[in-house]
XYZ file of C-alpha atoms in Angstrom:
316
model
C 17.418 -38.813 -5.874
C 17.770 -42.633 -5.997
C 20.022 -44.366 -3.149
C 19.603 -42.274 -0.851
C 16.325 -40.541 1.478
C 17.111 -37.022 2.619
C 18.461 -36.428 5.927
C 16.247 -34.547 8.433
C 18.455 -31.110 9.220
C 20.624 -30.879 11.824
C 21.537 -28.177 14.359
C 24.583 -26.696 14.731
C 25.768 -28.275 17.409
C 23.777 -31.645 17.055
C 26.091 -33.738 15.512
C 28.759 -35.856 17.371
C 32.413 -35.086 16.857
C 33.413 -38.272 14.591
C 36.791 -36.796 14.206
C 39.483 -36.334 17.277
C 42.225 -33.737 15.344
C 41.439 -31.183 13.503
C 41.605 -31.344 9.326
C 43.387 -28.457 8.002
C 40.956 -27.039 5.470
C 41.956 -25.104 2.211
C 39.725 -22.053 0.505
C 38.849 -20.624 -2.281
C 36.788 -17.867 -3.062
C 36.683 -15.803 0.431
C 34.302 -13.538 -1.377
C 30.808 -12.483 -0.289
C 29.905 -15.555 1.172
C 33.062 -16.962 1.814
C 34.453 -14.956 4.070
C 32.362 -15.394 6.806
C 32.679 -19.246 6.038
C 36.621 -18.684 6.696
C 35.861 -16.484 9.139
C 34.108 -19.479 10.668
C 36.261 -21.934 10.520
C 38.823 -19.962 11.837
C 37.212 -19.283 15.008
C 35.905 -23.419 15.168
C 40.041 -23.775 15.145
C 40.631 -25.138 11.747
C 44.045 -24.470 10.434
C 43.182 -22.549 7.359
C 44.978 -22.085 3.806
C 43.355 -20.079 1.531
C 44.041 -18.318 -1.858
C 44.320 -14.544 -2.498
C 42.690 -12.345 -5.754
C 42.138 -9.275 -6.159
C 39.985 -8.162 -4.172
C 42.283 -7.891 -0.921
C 40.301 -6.803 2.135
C 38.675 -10.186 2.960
C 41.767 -12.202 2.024
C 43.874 -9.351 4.703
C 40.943 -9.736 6.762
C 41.570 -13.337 7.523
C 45.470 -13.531 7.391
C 45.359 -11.331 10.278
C 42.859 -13.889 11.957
C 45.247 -16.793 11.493
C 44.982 -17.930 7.896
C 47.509 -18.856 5.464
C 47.704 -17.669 2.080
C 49.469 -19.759 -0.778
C 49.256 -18.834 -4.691
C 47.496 -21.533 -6.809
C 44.935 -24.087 -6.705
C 47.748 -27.050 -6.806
C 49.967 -25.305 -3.673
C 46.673 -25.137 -1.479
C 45.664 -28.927 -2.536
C 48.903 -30.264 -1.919
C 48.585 -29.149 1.783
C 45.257 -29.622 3.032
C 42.985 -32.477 4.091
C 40.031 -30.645 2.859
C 39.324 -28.180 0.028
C 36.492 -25.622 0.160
C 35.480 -24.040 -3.495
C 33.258 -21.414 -3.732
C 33.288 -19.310 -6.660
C 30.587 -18.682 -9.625
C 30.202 -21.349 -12.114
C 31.129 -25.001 -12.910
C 33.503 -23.093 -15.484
C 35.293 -21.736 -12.653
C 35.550 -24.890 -10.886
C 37.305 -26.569 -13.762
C 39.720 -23.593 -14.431
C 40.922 -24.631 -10.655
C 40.928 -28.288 -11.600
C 43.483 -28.214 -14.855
C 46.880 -27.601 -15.974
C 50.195 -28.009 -13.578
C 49.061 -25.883 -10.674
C 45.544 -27.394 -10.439
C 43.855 -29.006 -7.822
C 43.502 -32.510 -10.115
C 47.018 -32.661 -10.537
C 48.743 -31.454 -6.639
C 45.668 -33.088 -4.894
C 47.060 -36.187 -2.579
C 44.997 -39.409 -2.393
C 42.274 -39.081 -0.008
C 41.581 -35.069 -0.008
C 37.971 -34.263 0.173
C 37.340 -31.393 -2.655
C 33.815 -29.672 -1.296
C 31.845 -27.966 -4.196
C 30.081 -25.077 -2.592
C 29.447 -23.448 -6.086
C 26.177 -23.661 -7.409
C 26.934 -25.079 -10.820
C 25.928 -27.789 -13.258
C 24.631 -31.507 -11.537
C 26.126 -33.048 -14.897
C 29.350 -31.422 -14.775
C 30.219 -32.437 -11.175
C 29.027 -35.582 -11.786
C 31.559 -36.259 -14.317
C 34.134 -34.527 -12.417
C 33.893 -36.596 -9.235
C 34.716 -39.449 -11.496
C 38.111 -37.969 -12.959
C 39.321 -36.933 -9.268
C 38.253 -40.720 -7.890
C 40.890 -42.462 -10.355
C 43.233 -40.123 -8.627
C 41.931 -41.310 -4.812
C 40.452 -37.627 -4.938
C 36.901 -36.995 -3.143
C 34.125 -34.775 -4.377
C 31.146 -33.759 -2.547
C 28.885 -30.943 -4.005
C 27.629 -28.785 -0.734
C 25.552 -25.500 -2.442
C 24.612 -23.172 -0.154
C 21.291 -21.092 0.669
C 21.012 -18.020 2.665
C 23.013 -14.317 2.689
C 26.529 -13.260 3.369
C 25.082 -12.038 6.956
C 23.890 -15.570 7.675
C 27.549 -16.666 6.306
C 29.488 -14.221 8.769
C 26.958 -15.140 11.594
C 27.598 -18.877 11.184
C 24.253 -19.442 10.239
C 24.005 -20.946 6.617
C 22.328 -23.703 5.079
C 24.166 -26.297 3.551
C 22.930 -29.359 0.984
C 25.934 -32.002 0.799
C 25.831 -35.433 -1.386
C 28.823 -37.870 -2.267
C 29.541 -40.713 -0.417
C 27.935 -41.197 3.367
C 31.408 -41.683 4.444
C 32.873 -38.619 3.068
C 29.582 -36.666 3.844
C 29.790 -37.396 7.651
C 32.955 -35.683 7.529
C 32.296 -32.436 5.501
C 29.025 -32.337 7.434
C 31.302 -31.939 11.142
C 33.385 -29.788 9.160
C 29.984 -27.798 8.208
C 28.827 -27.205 11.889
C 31.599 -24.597 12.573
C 29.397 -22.436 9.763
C 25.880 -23.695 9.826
C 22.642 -23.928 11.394
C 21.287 -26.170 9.121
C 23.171 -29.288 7.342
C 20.983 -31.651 4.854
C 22.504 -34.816 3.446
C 20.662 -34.831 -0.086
C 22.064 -38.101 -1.345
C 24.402 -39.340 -4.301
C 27.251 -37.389 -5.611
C 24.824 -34.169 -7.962
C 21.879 -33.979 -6.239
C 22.256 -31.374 -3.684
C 22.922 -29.432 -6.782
C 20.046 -30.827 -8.355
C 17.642 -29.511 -4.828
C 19.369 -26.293 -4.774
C 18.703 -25.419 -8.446
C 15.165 -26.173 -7.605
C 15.065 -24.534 -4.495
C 17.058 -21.131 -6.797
C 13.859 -21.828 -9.217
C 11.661 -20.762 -6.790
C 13.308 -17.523 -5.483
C 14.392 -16.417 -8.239
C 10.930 -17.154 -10.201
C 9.371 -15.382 -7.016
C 11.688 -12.645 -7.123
C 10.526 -11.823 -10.638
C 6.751 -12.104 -9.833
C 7.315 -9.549 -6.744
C 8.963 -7.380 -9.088
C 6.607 -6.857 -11.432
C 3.735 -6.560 -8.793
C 5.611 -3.466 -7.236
C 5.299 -2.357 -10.598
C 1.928 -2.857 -10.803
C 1.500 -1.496 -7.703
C 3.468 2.155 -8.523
C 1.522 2.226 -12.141
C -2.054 1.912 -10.628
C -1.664 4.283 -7.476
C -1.790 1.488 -5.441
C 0.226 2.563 -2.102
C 3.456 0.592 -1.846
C 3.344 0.139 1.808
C 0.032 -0.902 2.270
C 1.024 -3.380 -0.032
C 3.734 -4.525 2.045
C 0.998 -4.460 5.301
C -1.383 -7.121 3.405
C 0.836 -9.337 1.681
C 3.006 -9.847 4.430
C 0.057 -11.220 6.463
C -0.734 -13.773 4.019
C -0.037 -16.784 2.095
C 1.526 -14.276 -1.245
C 4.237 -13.488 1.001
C 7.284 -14.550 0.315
C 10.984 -13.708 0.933
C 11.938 -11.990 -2.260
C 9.025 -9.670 -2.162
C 9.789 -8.639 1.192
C 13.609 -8.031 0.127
C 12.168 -5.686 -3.247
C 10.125 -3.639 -0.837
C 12.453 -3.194 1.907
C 14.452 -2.092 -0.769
C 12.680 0.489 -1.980
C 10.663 1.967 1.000
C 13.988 1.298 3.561
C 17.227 1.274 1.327
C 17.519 -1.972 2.627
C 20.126 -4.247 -0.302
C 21.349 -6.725 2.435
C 18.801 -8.922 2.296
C 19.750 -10.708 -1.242
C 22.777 -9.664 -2.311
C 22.804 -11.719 -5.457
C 23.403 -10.389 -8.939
C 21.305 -10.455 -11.830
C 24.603 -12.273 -13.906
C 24.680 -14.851 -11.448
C 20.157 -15.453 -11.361
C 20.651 -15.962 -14.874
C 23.335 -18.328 -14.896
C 21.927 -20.518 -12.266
C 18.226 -20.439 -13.791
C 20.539 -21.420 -16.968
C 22.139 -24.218 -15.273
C 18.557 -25.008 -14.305
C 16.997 -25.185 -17.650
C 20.123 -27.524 -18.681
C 19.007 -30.113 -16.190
C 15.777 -30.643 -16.598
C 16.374 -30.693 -20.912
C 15.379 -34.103 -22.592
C 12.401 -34.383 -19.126
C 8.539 -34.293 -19.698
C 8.753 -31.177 -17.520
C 6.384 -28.948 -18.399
C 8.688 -25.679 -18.415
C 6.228 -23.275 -18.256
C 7.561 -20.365 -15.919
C 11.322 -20.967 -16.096
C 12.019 -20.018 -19.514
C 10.002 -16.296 -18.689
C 11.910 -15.777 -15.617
C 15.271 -16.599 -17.282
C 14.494 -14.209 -19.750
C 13.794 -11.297 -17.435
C 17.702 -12.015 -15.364
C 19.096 -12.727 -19.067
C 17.464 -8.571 -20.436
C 18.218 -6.980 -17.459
C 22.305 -8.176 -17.648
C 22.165 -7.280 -21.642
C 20.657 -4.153 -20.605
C 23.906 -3.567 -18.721
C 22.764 -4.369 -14.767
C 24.362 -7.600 -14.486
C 26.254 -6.591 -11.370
C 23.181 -4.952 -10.063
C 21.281 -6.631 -6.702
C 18.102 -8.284 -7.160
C 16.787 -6.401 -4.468
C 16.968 -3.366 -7.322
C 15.045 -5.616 -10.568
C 11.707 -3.483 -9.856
C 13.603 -0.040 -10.525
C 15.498 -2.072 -13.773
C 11.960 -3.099 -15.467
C 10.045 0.418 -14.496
C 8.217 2.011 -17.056
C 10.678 5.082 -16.375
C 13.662 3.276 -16.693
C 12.799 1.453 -19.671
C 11.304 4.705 -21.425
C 15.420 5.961 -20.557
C 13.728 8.823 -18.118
């Protein structure tokens, strides 16, 4: 990530106030995960205007906690200092960006556009330069933990763009986060977090398949859980699989298997035309990529060991 070292992380309430009024901050996609970032900067006192869909109870949620709601992309840009995005894809992010009522177009010199989507490095590279020759700002800010972490204020965020602009989306950030990294240049805290989504998502298959092993050899599922928890196999998504199926438990990850496979797609993307040796990312897109042609897209990851049983895939 060349220009820039990464920033140590921050605490929530470590940073200095560098700004004396309040920004009024735009949103879109109060989803999942973005309603307890709303939620957030609600309660920090940030004017808020947001966007409706269809899915009304988080959007009623917060326009009976203060918020605005306005109609298109190009009404909430024209209006705000700041503009949050998080939906799904880079796809997504451009739909918002074009035609008469998009951001590109309504956006006033000088708004900050923050990218919380977890998307593709080259495509918001190429998009922060079409919104600079309009005075536009773009910082990509991904995000890592859980919609309970979200509602608790308690998120991780990765920001890069310019140190200038950063500063401010990072005071912005401590209304919703415990932890705020500065990555670097404009793409690589997209870059990190893909990495980073590598890793769970790689482990999340792994654990899978060992619970699998486990219930196929008679091996007891919660003793399991007793010695790999105590050592260095351990890891977050196997402890999400098995609280899932000894507890009930789904809030720990509640991340589709649509969405693993697009980001381990976005993944495989980046590193094309590297000397990577891709050795494990290709199998583990493959698993997400079945499992949503199979029809369990929507489904939790928490739930892949029950998708690639030997029942389930025998149709029993």
């Amino acid at each position: 990530m060349a220009g820039h070292a990464s920033t140590p992380l921050y605490s929530r309430f470590g940073t200095p106030p560098l700004m004396t009024k309040k920004l009024t901050i735009g949103f879109i996609g109060a989803g999942l995960m973005g309603h307890g970032i709303a939620k957030n900067l609600l309660l920090a006192g940030y004017p808020l205007i947001l966007m409706g869909h269809k899915n009304r109870a988080p959007i009623d949620d917060l326009v009976r906690q203060g918020a605005v709601e306005a109609h298109s992309p190009g009404e909430i840009a024209s209006k705000v200092d700041m503009l949050f995005l998080c939906v799904t894809s880079s796809a997504v992010v451009e739909t918002l960006m074009s035609g008469d009522n998009g951001i590109i177009q309504a956006g006033r010199p000088g708004l900050i556009v923050v990218d919380a989507s977890t998307g593709d490095p080259a495509a918001t590279i190429a998009l922060g330069a079409r919104l600079s020759s309009r005075g536009i700002h773009l910082v990509d800010a991904p995000l890592t933990r859980t919609p309970r972490e979200a509602e608790d204020g308690r998120l991780n965020i990765l920001i890069s763009g310019k140190p200038d602009i950063v500063a401010q989306v990072h005071e912005v950030a401590t209304s919703f986060c415990e932890n705020i990294f500065e990555i670097g240049e404009l793409g690589s805290a997209l870059k990190l977090k893909l990495i980073n989504n590598l890793l769970s998502l790689g482990h999340a298959v792994l654990a899978a398949e060992a619970v699998n092993a486990a219930r196929a050899t008679g091996v007891d599922l919660a003793k399991l859980h007793a010695v790999v928890s105590r050592g260095g196999a351990n890891s977050a998504a196997f402890g999400m699989i098995v609280s899932h199926l000894l507890e009930g438990d789904d809030t720990g990850m509640q991340f589709s298997m649509r969405n693993a496979r697009k980001d381990l797609g976005c993944y495989r993307r980046m590193v094309e035309g590297t000397d990577l040796m891709n050795l494990l990312a290709g199998s583990a897109y493959d698993a997400y990529n079945l499992a949503t042609i199979m029809g369990h897209g929507e489904k939790l990851l928490s739930q892949m060991s029950g998708i690639f049983s030997a029942e389930h895939l025998a149709g029993k």
